[in-house]
Short mmCIF file of C-alpha atoms in Angstrom, two decimals:
data_model
loop_
_atom_site.label_atom_id
_atom_site.label_comp_id
_atom_site.label_asym_id
_atom_site.label_seq_id
_atom_site.Cartn_x
_atom_site.Cartn_y
_atom_site.Cartn_z
CA MET A 1 -0.20 0.03 0.04
CA ASP A 2 1.36 3.21 -1.15
CA PRO A 3 1.95 5.83 1.78
CA VAL A 4 -0.16 8.33 3.07
CA PRO A 5 1.14 11.87 2.38
CA VAL A 6 1.01 13.10 5.95
CA LEU A 7 0.39 11.74 9.51
CA VAL A 8 -1.02 14.28 11.90
CA VAL A 9 -0.70 13.40 15.44
CA GLY A 10 -3.08 15.38 17.57
CA ALA A 11 -6.15 16.46 16.64
CA GLY A 12 -6.55 19.65 19.22
CA PRO A 13 -6.94 23.15 17.03
CA VAL A 14 -3.20 22.65 15.75
CA GLY A 15 -3.76 19.54 14.75
CA MET A 16 -7.12 20.12 13.35
CA VAL A 17 -5.61 23.29 11.50
CA THR A 18 -2.79 21.40 10.18
CA ALA A 19 -5.00 18.90 8.43
CA LEU A 20 -7.30 21.23 7.15
CA ALA A 21 -4.36 23.21 5.83
CA LEU A 22 -2.83 20.74 4.07
CA ALA A 23 -6.62 19.72 2.57
CA ARG A 24 -6.75 23.38 1.15
CA HIS A 25 -3.34 22.71 -0.58
CA GLY A 26 -4.95 19.52 -1.68
CA VAL A 27 -3.07 17.19 0.28
CA ALA A 28 -4.66 14.39 1.92
CA CYS A 29 -3.76 13.10 5.81
CA VAL A 30 -4.71 10.91 8.38
CA LEU A 31 -5.41 12.65 11.46
CA VAL A 32 -4.98 10.60 14.82
CA ASP A 33 -5.99 11.57 18.66
CA GLN A 34 -5.99 9.15 21.28
CA GLY A 35 -9.61 10.58 22.44
CA PHE A 36 -12.96 10.62 21.09
CA GLU A 37 -14.26 13.93 22.13
CA THR A 38 -13.35 17.14 21.61
CA SER A 39 -11.68 19.30 24.68
CA VAL A 40 -13.69 19.80 27.96
CA HIS A 41 -11.04 21.92 29.51
CA PRO A 42 -11.13 25.33 28.73
CA LYS A 43 -7.59 25.64 27.97
CA LEU A 44 -7.71 29.10 25.84
CA ASP A 45 -10.34 31.88 25.81
CA TYR A 46 -8.85 33.72 22.57
CA VAL A 47 -7.91 33.60 19.05
CA ASN A 48 -6.16 36.51 18.17
CA ALA A 49 -6.48 38.40 14.85
CA ARG A 50 -3.91 37.09 12.84
CA SER A 51 -5.45 33.43 13.74
CA MET A 52 -8.44 35.23 12.40
CA GLU A 53 -7.15 36.10 9.37
CA PHE A 54 -6.28 32.30 8.57
CA PHE A 55 -9.60 31.22 9.61
CA ARG A 56 -11.24 33.84 6.96
CA GLN A 57 -9.09 32.27 4.23
CA PHE A 58 -10.57 28.69 5.27
CA GLY A 59 -13.96 29.88 5.44
CA LEU A 60 -14.17 29.32 9.03
CA ALA A 61 -14.04 32.94 10.47
CA ASP A 62 -18.09 33.41 10.60
CA ASP A 63 -18.70 29.76 12.14
CA VAL A 64 -15.91 30.97 14.89
CA ARG A 65 -17.70 34.06 15.66
CA ALA A 66 -21.01 32.07 15.99
CA ALA A 67 -19.66 29.71 18.37
CA GLY A 68 -17.65 32.57 20.24
CA VAL A 69 -18.78 35.52 22.52
CA ALA A 70 -20.85 38.08 20.79
CA PRO A 71 -19.71 40.97 18.92
CA GLU A 72 -21.48 43.60 21.42
CA HIS A 73 -19.54 42.36 24.61
CA ARG A 74 -16.12 44.28 25.39
CA SER A 75 -12.90 42.42 26.64
CA ASP A 76 -12.50 44.78 29.62
CA VAL A 77 -9.94 43.28 32.35
CA ILE A 78 -10.30 44.55 35.90
CA TRP A 79 -7.47 44.16 38.55
CA SER A 80 -8.58 44.40 42.18
CA THR A 81 -7.62 43.45 45.46
CA GLY A 82 -10.55 40.75 44.86
CA LEU A 83 -14.04 40.75 44.91
CA ALA A 84 -14.01 41.20 48.45
CA GLY A 85 -11.62 44.21 48.50
CA GLU A 86 -11.14 47.34 46.07
CA PRO A 87 -10.78 47.76 42.35
CA ILE A 88 -7.57 48.68 41.38
CA THR A 89 -7.91 49.50 37.54
CA ARG A 90 -9.32 48.91 34.74
CA TRP A 91 -7.81 48.07 31.15
CA GLY A 92 -10.66 49.06 28.32
CA LEU A 93 -10.80 46.72 25.66
CA PRO A 94 -13.16 47.00 22.54
CA SER A 95 -15.79 44.66 21.52
CA VAL A 96 -15.84 43.06 17.97
CA THR A 97 -18.23 45.33 16.94
CA GLU A 98 -16.11 48.20 17.96
CA GLU A 99 -13.20 46.39 16.29
CA TRP A 100 -15.09 46.12 12.75
CA ARG A 101 -15.87 49.83 13.26
CA ARG A 102 -12.07 51.01 13.84
CA ILE A 103 -10.95 48.54 10.70
CA ALA A 104 -13.69 50.88 8.49
CA GLU A 105 -12.23 53.93 10.29
CA HIS A 106 -9.00 53.49 10.42
CA ASN A 107 -8.16 52.06 6.33
CA ASP A 108 -4.69 53.05 6.82
CA GLY A 109 -2.96 49.27 7.02
CA THR A 110 -2.30 49.30 10.84
CA GLN A 111 -5.60 47.15 11.48
CA PRO A 112 -6.18 43.62 10.77
CA ALA A 113 -8.46 42.17 8.31
CA GLU A 114 -10.29 40.51 11.14
CA PRO A 115 -10.53 41.24 14.74
CA GLY A 116 -9.86 38.93 17.36
CA GLN A 117 -12.79 36.74 18.86
CA ARG A 118 -13.27 35.54 22.29
CA ILE A 119 -14.05 31.80 22.29
CA SER A 120 -13.54 28.96 24.80
CA GLN A 121 -11.50 26.11 23.52
CA ILE A 122 -14.36 24.00 23.99
CA ASP A 123 -16.67 25.96 21.82
CA LEU A 124 -13.58 26.22 19.18
CA GLU A 125 -12.76 22.46 18.59
CA PRO A 126 -16.01 21.82 17.62
CA VAL A 127 -16.42 24.09 14.73
CA LEU A 128 -12.95 22.57 13.80
CA ARG A 129 -13.89 19.00 14.30
CA ALA A 130 -17.30 19.55 12.09
CA ARG A 131 -14.89 21.01 9.10
CA CYS A 132 -12.41 18.17 9.48
CA ARG A 133 -15.37 15.70 9.33
CA ARG A 134 -16.56 17.11 6.05
CA GLU A 135 -13.46 17.50 4.34
CA PRO A 136 -12.71 14.30 2.27
CA LEU A 137 -8.74 14.69 2.27
CA VAL A 138 -8.83 14.42 6.31
CA ASP A 139 -9.04 11.09 7.29
CA LEU A 140 -10.04 11.84 11.56
CA ARG A 141 -9.32 8.59 13.27
CA LEU A 142 -10.31 8.60 17.03
CA GLY A 143 -9.31 6.42 19.86
CA VAL A 144 -5.86 6.03 18.43
CA ARG A 145 -2.78 6.37 20.31
CA PHE A 146 0.71 7.41 18.81
CA ASP A 147 3.40 4.82 20.31
CA SER A 148 6.78 5.21 18.09
CA LEU A 149 8.26 5.63 14.82
CA THR A 150 11.00 4.98 12.58
CA GLN A 151 12.03 7.04 9.91
CA ASP A 152 14.08 6.24 6.43
CA ASP A 153 14.94 8.13 3.38
CA ALA A 154 11.36 7.40 1.84
CA GLY A 155 9.26 7.84 4.66
CA VAL A 156 8.17 7.39 8.23
CA THR A 157 6.32 4.17 9.85
CA SER A 158 4.43 4.98 13.08
CA VAL A 159 3.36 2.41 15.48
CA LEU A 160 -0.49 3.38 16.84
CA ALA A 161 -2.72 1.67 18.84
CA ASP A 162 -6.36 1.70 18.56
CA ASP A 163 -9.07 1.68 21.29
CA THR A 164 -9.11 -2.20 21.87
CA GLY A 165 -5.30 -2.15 22.26
CA GLY A 166 -4.53 -3.54 18.71
CA GLU A 167 -1.25 -2.39 17.07
CA VAL A 168 -1.53 -0.46 13.73
CA ARG A 169 1.55 0.35 11.45
CA LEU A 170 1.07 3.19 9.30
CA ARG A 171 3.31 4.49 6.70
CA SER A 172 3.32 8.12 5.72
CA ARG A 173 5.77 10.30 3.65
CA TYR A 174 5.85 13.09 6.53
CA VAL A 175 4.78 12.88 10.24
CA VAL A 176 3.55 16.81 12.21
CA GLY A 177 3.37 16.38 16.14
CA CYS A 178 0.84 18.19 17.10
CA ASP A 179 0.36 16.26 20.64
CA GLY A 180 0.74 18.80 23.09
CA ALA A 181 3.54 19.56 25.95
CA SER A 182 4.10 16.07 26.97
CA SER A 183 4.52 15.37 23.24
CA ARG A 184 5.16 11.45 22.20
CA VAL A 185 6.30 12.52 18.66
CA ARG A 186 9.02 14.89 19.94
CA ARG A 187 10.53 12.17 22.66
CA ALA A 188 10.42 9.63 19.59
CA VAL A 189 12.88 11.64 17.67
CA GLY A 190 14.94 12.90 20.39
CA ILE A 191 14.25 16.69 20.47
CA GLY A 192 15.21 18.05 23.45
CA GLU A 193 13.84 21.26 25.14
CA GLU A 194 14.86 24.31 26.74
CA GLY A 195 12.69 25.89 29.16
CA PHE A 196 12.05 27.28 32.74
CA ASP A 197 9.76 27.45 35.79
CA VAL A 198 7.95 30.41 37.20
CA PRO A 199 9.14 31.37 40.48
CA GLY A 200 6.66 32.34 42.66
CA LEU A 201 4.03 30.79 40.72
CA PRO A 202 4.19 27.13 41.73
CA GLY A 203 1.29 25.76 40.70
CA ALA A 204 -2.49 26.44 40.24
CA PHE A 205 -5.70 24.81 40.77
CA MET A 206 -8.68 25.56 38.22
CA VAL A 207 -12.25 25.62 39.11
CA HIS A 208 -14.28 25.55 36.03
CA PHE A 209 -18.22 26.65 37.08
CA THR A 210 -21.78 28.06 35.93
CA SER A 211 -23.02 30.92 37.89
CA ARG A 212 -25.77 33.68 37.04
CA ASP A 213 -24.92 35.39 40.27
CA LEU A 214 -23.78 38.29 38.35
CA ASP A 215 -24.37 41.04 41.29
CA SER A 216 -21.45 38.98 42.93
CA LEU A 217 -19.41 38.32 40.08
CA HIS A 218 -19.99 42.07 38.53
CA ARG A 219 -19.35 43.95 41.97
CA HIS A 220 -16.65 45.65 40.31
CA GLY A 221 -18.14 45.93 36.55
CA ARG A 222 -18.64 43.37 33.58
CA PHE A 223 -15.11 42.16 32.67
CA TRP A 224 -13.76 39.84 30.60
CA HIS A 225 -10.52 38.91 32.87
CA TYR A 226 -10.83 39.58 36.54
CA PHE A 227 -7.16 39.76 38.20
CA ALA A 228 -6.91 39.50 41.57
CA PHE A 229 -3.39 38.22 42.13
CA ARG A 230 -4.13 35.17 44.41
CA TYR A 231 -6.88 34.26 41.84
CA VAL A 232 -7.87 34.91 38.29
CA ILE A 233 -11.61 34.79 37.04
CA ILE A 234 -12.51 34.44 33.24
CA ALA A 235 -15.94 35.14 31.53
CA GLN A 236 -16.05 32.46 29.00
CA ASP A 237 -19.29 33.05 27.44
CA GLU A 238 -20.91 36.00 29.00
CA VAL A 239 -23.87 34.29 30.13
CA ASP A 240 -23.10 32.09 33.12
CA THR A 241 -19.82 29.91 32.46
CA TRP A 242 -16.43 31.04 34.04
CA THR A 243 -13.56 29.82 35.22
CA ALA A 244 -11.22 30.66 38.14
CA HIS A 245 -7.76 30.23 38.50
CA VAL A 246 -5.94 30.26 42.19
CA ASN A 247 -2.68 30.45 42.14
CA GLY A 248 -0.55 28.26 44.71
CA ILE A 249 1.35 29.90 47.57
CA ASP A 250 3.42 26.72 48.64
CA PRO A 251 4.92 24.61 46.03
CA ASN A 252 3.19 21.49 47.39
CA GLU A 253 -0.18 23.08 47.90
CA PHE A 254 -2.28 21.43 45.42
CA ASP A 255 -0.48 18.18 45.30
CA GLU A 256 -3.92 16.97 46.48
CA PRO A 257 -6.53 18.41 45.00
CA PRO A 258 -9.19 20.38 47.37
CA ALA A 259 -11.64 17.64 48.67
CA ASP A 260 -14.84 20.34 47.85
CA PRO A 261 -13.71 22.66 45.28
CA GLU A 262 -16.81 24.74 45.54
CA ALA A 263 -16.03 25.51 49.35
CA PHE A 264 -12.08 25.93 48.21
CA LEU A 265 -13.10 28.74 45.90
CA LEU A 266 -15.80 30.53 47.83
CA ASP A 267 -12.95 30.45 50.87
CA THR A 268 -10.44 31.98 48.26
CA ILE A 269 -12.50 34.53 46.62
CA ARG A 270 -14.65 35.60 50.14
CA THR A 271 -17.86 36.27 48.52
CA GLU A 272 -20.80 34.69 49.01
CA LEU A 273 -20.98 33.75 45.57
CA ARG A 274 -23.96 31.36 44.46
CA ILE A 275 -22.31 28.51 42.33
CA ASP A 276 -24.73 26.49 40.22
CA LYS A 277 -22.40 23.85 39.13
CA VAL A 278 -18.89 23.16 39.25
CA LEU A 279 -18.19 21.69 35.90
CA LEU A 280 -14.56 20.54 35.77
CA THR A 281 -11.54 20.82 37.89
CA SER A 282 -7.79 20.32 37.07
CA ARG A 283 -4.26 21.08 38.53
CA TRP A 284 -1.60 22.69 36.48
CA ARG A 285 1.95 24.12 36.70
CA PRO A 286 2.91 26.89 34.94
CA GLY A 287 6.19 26.96 32.87
CA PHE A 288 7.80 27.71 29.53
CA MET A 289 9.38 25.55 26.94
CA LEU A 290 10.62 25.40 23.37
CA ALA A 291 12.13 22.47 21.62
CA ASP A 292 15.75 22.21 20.49
CA ARG A 293 14.67 22.49 17.03
CA TYR A 294 11.10 21.81 15.24
CA ARG A 295 12.26 19.15 12.83
CA ALA A 296 13.90 16.01 12.64
CA GLY A 297 14.18 14.38 9.23
CA ARG A 298 10.57 13.98 8.03
CA VAL A 299 9.04 14.79 11.57
CA LEU A 300 7.91 18.24 12.13
CA LEU A 301 6.81 19.79 15.41
CA ALA A 302 3.55 22.36 15.69
CA GLY A 303 1.90 23.77 18.71
CA ASP A 304 2.62 22.76 22.41
CA SER A 305 4.63 20.09 21.19
CA ALA A 306 7.01 22.80 20.17
CA HIS A 307 6.51 25.41 22.55
CA ARG A 308 4.97 25.99 25.95
CA MET A 309 3.84 29.43 27.26
CA PHE A 310 1.98 31.05 30.45
CA PRO A 311 -1.74 31.87 28.87
CA THR A 312 -0.39 35.37 29.44
CA GLY A 313 -1.13 37.27 26.15
CA ALA A 314 -3.35 34.27 24.78
CA TYR A 315 -0.19 33.57 22.77
CA GLY A 316 0.02 29.53 23.04
CA MET A 317 -2.45 28.37 20.59
CA ASN A 318 -2.47 31.50 18.31
CA THR A 319 1.31 30.88 17.81
CA GLY A 320 0.63 27.02 17.15
CA ILE A 321 -2.03 28.04 14.40
CA GLY A 322 0.94 29.99 12.98
CA ASP A 323 3.30 27.18 12.83
CA ALA A 324 0.51 24.98 11.14
CA VAL A 325 -0.29 27.31 8.46
CA ASP A 326 3.79 27.39 7.54
CA VAL A 327 4.28 23.64 7.94
CA ALA A 328 1.32 22.71 5.90
CA TRP A 329 1.85 24.68 3.17
CA LYS A 330 5.39 23.89 2.96
CA LEU A 331 5.02 20.29 3.20
CA ALA A 332 2.03 20.50 0.24
CA ALA A 333 4.69 22.35 -1.94
CA VAL A 334 7.23 19.39 -1.50
CA LEU A 335 4.45 16.71 -1.84
CA ARG A 336 3.45 18.51 -4.98
CA GLY A 337 6.40 19.01 -6.28
CA PHE A 338 7.10 22.34 -6.61
CA GLY A 339 8.72 22.69 -3.19
CA GLY A 340 12.75 22.41 -3.31
CA PRO A 341 14.96 20.87 -0.81
CA ALA A 342 15.73 23.91 1.68
CA LEU A 343 11.90 24.65 1.90
CA LEU A 344 11.04 22.21 5.04
CA ASP A 345 14.52 23.39 6.36
CA SER A 346 13.01 26.71 6.67
CA TYR A 347 10.33 25.94 8.52
CA ASP A 348 12.49 25.64 11.96
CA ALA A 349 14.27 28.63 10.79
CA GLU A 350 11.26 30.64 10.54
CA ARG A 351 8.95 29.51 13.35
CA ARG A 352 11.24 28.75 16.19
CA PRO A 353 12.47 32.39 16.59
CA VAL A 354 8.46 33.64 16.56
CA GLY A 355 7.91 30.80 19.41
CA ARG A 356 11.26 32.11 21.30
CA ARG A 357 9.81 35.78 21.01
CA ASN A 358 6.34 35.07 21.79
CA MET A 359 7.43 33.04 24.58
CA HIS A 360 9.68 35.59 26.34
CA THR A 361 6.47 38.25 25.82
CA SER A 362 4.41 35.90 27.76
CA HIS A 363 7.01 35.79 30.58
CA ARG A 364 7.14 39.63 30.34
CA HIS A 365 3.27 39.99 30.68
CA LEU A 366 3.32 37.54 33.74
CA GLY A 367 6.14 39.26 35.39
CA VAL A 368 3.52 42.61 35.12
CA HIS A 369 1.17 40.50 37.38
CA LEU A 370 3.89 39.11 39.69
CA ARG A 371 5.59 42.85 39.95
CA ALA A 372 2.26 44.17 40.76
CA GLY A 373 1.67 41.19 43.50
CA GLU A 374 4.80 42.16 45.13
CA LEU A 375 3.88 45.95 45.32
CA LEU A 376 0.45 44.93 47.02
CA ARG A 377 2.37 43.16 49.67
CA ASP A 378 4.83 45.74 50.05
CA GLY A 379 2.10 47.94 51.58
CA ALA A 380 2.09 50.18 48.20
CA PRO A 381 -1.05 52.30 48.02
CA LEU A 382 -3.39 51.16 45.50
CA PRO A 383 -3.05 54.13 42.98
CA SER A 384 0.51 53.49 42.61
CA VAL A 385 -0.54 50.00 41.99
CA ALA A 386 -2.80 51.35 39.56
CA ALA A 387 -0.49 53.87 37.66
CA PHE A 388 2.14 50.73 37.02
CA LEU A 389 -0.43 48.70 35.70
CA ASP A 390 -1.72 51.08 33.44
CA ALA A 391 1.65 51.89 32.71
CA GLU A 392 2.34 48.21 31.54
CA ARG A 393 -0.91 47.41 30.02
CA GLY A 394 -0.58 45.52 26.54
CA GLU A 395 -1.53 41.90 27.39
CA ASN A 396 -4.05 41.37 24.83
CA GLU A 397 -2.88 44.38 22.65
CA TYR A 398 0.74 43.55 21.30
CA ARG A 399 -0.28 44.21 17.65
CA GLY A 400 3.75 43.67 16.76
CA ILE A 401 3.28 40.07 18.23
CA GLU A 402 0.11 39.17 16.76
CA LEU A 403 0.67 41.01 12.97
CA GLY A 404 4.50 42.01 13.10
CA TYR A 405 6.11 39.05 13.18
CA ARG A 406 8.46 38.58 10.15
CA TYR A 407 10.71 36.36 8.78
CA ALA A 408 14.00 37.89 8.83
CA GLY A 409 16.75 35.86 7.44
CA SER A 410 15.02 33.11 6.35
CA PRO A 411 16.59 31.17 3.38
CA VAL A 412 13.47 30.99 1.41
CA LEU A 413 12.76 34.66 1.16
CA TRP A 414 14.63 37.11 -1.17
CA PRO A 415 16.67 39.26 0.65
CA GLU A 416 16.60 43.26 0.94
CA GLY A 417 19.23 45.92 2.10
CA PRO A 418 19.74 46.76 5.76
CA ALA A 419 17.26 49.36 6.56
CA GLU A 420 14.64 46.91 7.73
CA PRO A 421 11.33 48.79 9.12
CA PRO A 422 10.94 49.36 12.66
CA ASP A 423 10.38 46.01 14.59
CA ASP A 424 8.13 46.76 17.77
CA PRO A 425 6.29 43.60 19.95
CA ARG A 426 4.00 46.70 20.85
CA ALA A 427 3.08 47.76 17.59
CA TYR A 428 2.39 46.97 14.11
CA THR A 429 4.39 48.28 11.10
CA PRO A 430 2.46 48.37 7.93
CA THR A 431 5.03 46.92 5.61
CA THR A 432 5.67 44.49 2.37
CA TRP A 433 9.26 44.11 3.62
CA PRO A 434 10.29 40.26 2.47
CA GLY A 435 8.89 37.92 5.38
CA ALA A 436 6.28 40.42 6.66
CA ARG A 437 2.61 40.14 6.93
CA PRO A 438 1.66 42.62 4.05
CA PRO A 439 -0.81 45.53 5.01
CA SER A 440 -4.60 44.50 5.03
CA LEU A 441 -7.03 47.21 4.15
CA LEU A 442 -10.41 47.69 2.00
CA LEU A 443 -10.24 48.65 -1.31
CA SER A 444 -12.10 51.75 -3.02
CA GLY A 445 -14.67 49.02 -4.02
CA GLY A 446 -15.11 47.96 -0.71
CA GLN A 447 -13.26 44.53 -0.71
CA GLN A 448 -10.74 43.41 1.64
CA ILE A 449 -7.47 43.14 -0.15
CA PHE A 450 -6.77 40.10 1.78
CA ASP A 451 -9.64 38.56 -0.22
CA ARG A 452 -7.76 38.79 -3.31
CA PHE A 453 -4.82 36.35 -2.26
CA ASP A 454 -5.11 32.89 -3.57
CA PRO A 455 -5.38 30.43 -0.49
CA ALA A 456 -3.62 27.46 -1.93
CA SER A 457 -0.74 29.37 -3.89
CA PHE A 458 1.58 32.08 -4.49
CA THR A 459 -0.06 35.50 -5.29
CA LEU A 460 1.98 38.17 -7.67
CA VAL A 461 0.14 41.53 -6.35
CA ASP A 462 0.75 43.90 -9.44
CA PHE A 463 -0.25 47.78 -8.85
CA THR A 464 0.35 48.39 -12.25
CA GLY A 465 -0.90 45.99 -14.75
CA ASP A 466 1.86 47.06 -17.65
CA GLY A 467 3.45 43.68 -18.18
CA ALA A 468 6.43 44.27 -15.56
CA ALA A 469 5.23 41.01 -13.98
CA ASP A 470 5.55 38.73 -16.77
CA PRO A 471 9.00 37.52 -16.51
CA LEU A 472 8.30 36.44 -12.88
CA LEU A 473 5.40 34.94 -14.05
CA ALA A 474 7.10 33.27 -16.84
CA ALA A 475 9.93 32.02 -14.62
CA ALA A 476 7.57 30.41 -12.35
CA ALA A 477 5.65 28.55 -15.06
CA ALA A 478 8.71 27.08 -16.21
CA ARG A 479 9.90 25.79 -12.53
CA GLY A 480 6.22 24.66 -11.90
CA LEU A 481 5.53 27.10 -9.21
CA PRO A 482 2.08 27.86 -8.94
CA VAL A 483 1.42 31.86 -8.86
CA THR A 484 -1.97 33.83 -9.15
CA HIS A 485 -1.74 37.07 -10.87
CA THR A 486 -4.03 40.17 -9.38
CA VAL A 487 -3.76 43.38 -10.54
CA VAL A 488 -5.20 45.97 -7.95
CA THR A 489 -5.74 49.31 -9.14
CA ASP A 490 -6.20 51.54 -5.93
CA ALA A 491 -3.65 54.28 -5.27
CA ARG A 492 -3.73 53.85 -1.47
CA ALA A 493 -3.13 50.52 -1.41
CA ARG A 494 -0.01 51.04 -3.79
CA GLU A 495 0.99 53.69 -1.33
CA LEU A 496 1.06 51.12 1.85
CA TRP A 497 2.32 48.35 -0.20
CA GLU A 498 5.42 50.74 -0.96
CA ARG A 499 6.31 48.59 -4.48
CA ASP A 500 4.65 48.18 -7.73
CA LEU A 501 5.07 44.14 -7.53
CA VAL A 502 4.82 42.03 -4.49
CA LEU A 503 5.18 38.54 -4.52
CA LEU A 504 3.05 36.49 -1.53
CA ARG A 505 3.46 33.09 -0.39
CA PRO A 506 0.63 30.86 0.29
CA ASP A 507 0.97 31.68 4.13
CA HIS A 508 0.33 35.22 2.68
CA HIS A 509 3.69 36.38 4.18
CA VAL A 510 5.66 38.50 1.26
CA ALA A 511 8.76 36.56 -0.43
CA TRP A 512 9.83 39.44 -2.79
CA ARG A 513 9.07 42.69 -3.93
CA GLY A 514 10.40 45.44 -6.40
CA ASN A 515 9.21 47.91 -9.19
CA THR A 516 10.25 46.43 -11.92
CA ALA A 517 10.68 42.49 -12.87
CA PRO A 518 13.86 40.91 -11.13
CA PRO A 519 17.00 41.00 -13.28
CA ASP A 520 17.17 37.25 -12.84
CA PRO A 521 13.45 36.00 -12.02
CA ASP A 522 14.54 32.21 -12.16
CA ALA A 523 16.82 32.99 -9.21
CA VAL A 524 13.92 34.74 -7.01
CA VAL A 525 11.92 31.77 -8.11
CA GLN A 526 14.55 29.04 -7.22
CA ARG A 527 14.78 30.94 -3.89
CA VAL A 528 11.30 31.12 -2.60
CA ARG A 529 10.33 27.81 -3.91
CA GLY A 530 13.40 26.49 -1.62
CA GLY A 531 15.53 25.22 -4.67
CA GLY A 532 18.52 26.62 -3.57
#
């Protein structure tokens, strides 16, 4: 039997996005997961703007929004000494409705094509699972555990176990490990990791519950996140579902979970909150991890198998979605024959620096929490703590992290001179510098420019239509590189895009740009397809 093109291990959000992205490029995969049901754990509560742009390309954005928090609800963050104490400050964050208005009013390239979306992983996974089930190129197999693998020059043989304990051997050309922080795939290929724990935050206990006692919960106002230092409360649906995380003080505090989680939570928050039902509890230990490398031969890692972050900033799954989109188009290019040998090498070169940057930015945000807690314990007056928090706000506002990451130094980008635009984690600088996400904007006719890009091939955006694109298109055709040519006649877009010709990859990052055809079009094509 011929090997399947790709085995994807792990059917969480990153694994499912990997499978759907492969299918979008016409590549079949087997997607396996040890469980049968989607997650009941509220591991995330925010899909950021860049991930929503990817979901837009998949035709999933509307489905995700329909399953998430309604668009009129804001995303405010309240800091306080606790529900039984005093409010300190509020970080006002807009609703999706307000974000759409901002996108229309500030059509200057600084805005995303899609606002972010508040949604619990519990509600996101069924949306992705339903799409996977409808996709004929995704062979979803549940109740299947990955045990081990061996690889050779032609492919990978994975040993799997089905729900009866029977052994199954699956031959594939490639394997993508999306199987979480304790990844069996990562261990099977001997990829190590670097990381660190969080001194001062040894562990946490989570209580996921329902309550309609809004008088108690909203004592200091309506919120998305409520930070009280000893504990955090997250509004999951703006109706009746909440998640509280209680931070441990003693390293061994949660070695044994509280016998009565409801009583424990009420004692912690010191408020007579009416809890309707405890849905789930768990213990977890915060920490940061980055895999030593993202690839070992024909095996690649994505999501939590490659990096683990604290929830601050909501970078974990969103970074994983970026991994999934990147690894999928590169595998598809190789499997379809137009990707060269350097293309898969570029996956680690591009995505691991993003993982490192996001991990350290998440750690920086956590440092704000820890420092504010220290100020309170040291007896600092609340206005001083508020001033510190207001000066350090930005946990869910770092647009440079969400939209501004660039694949500088990638071996499959056409390099440009040393004058790289500013790179600030806090702010997104619109640019078509090679490796960047290009500026999104509404064209004069009202169409989002991102909707002009081909979701399954390279796209050459041409602002002149005078034939200057022809040599590059001819060189691409000669090498079998699929390129869609789109002419955009919009003066504002041309100004923001900085060049007459901009070549975008299937992940819609800039591969090359210029005002005329390159002197050696074939050299550009060879480089961007990974041909050396």
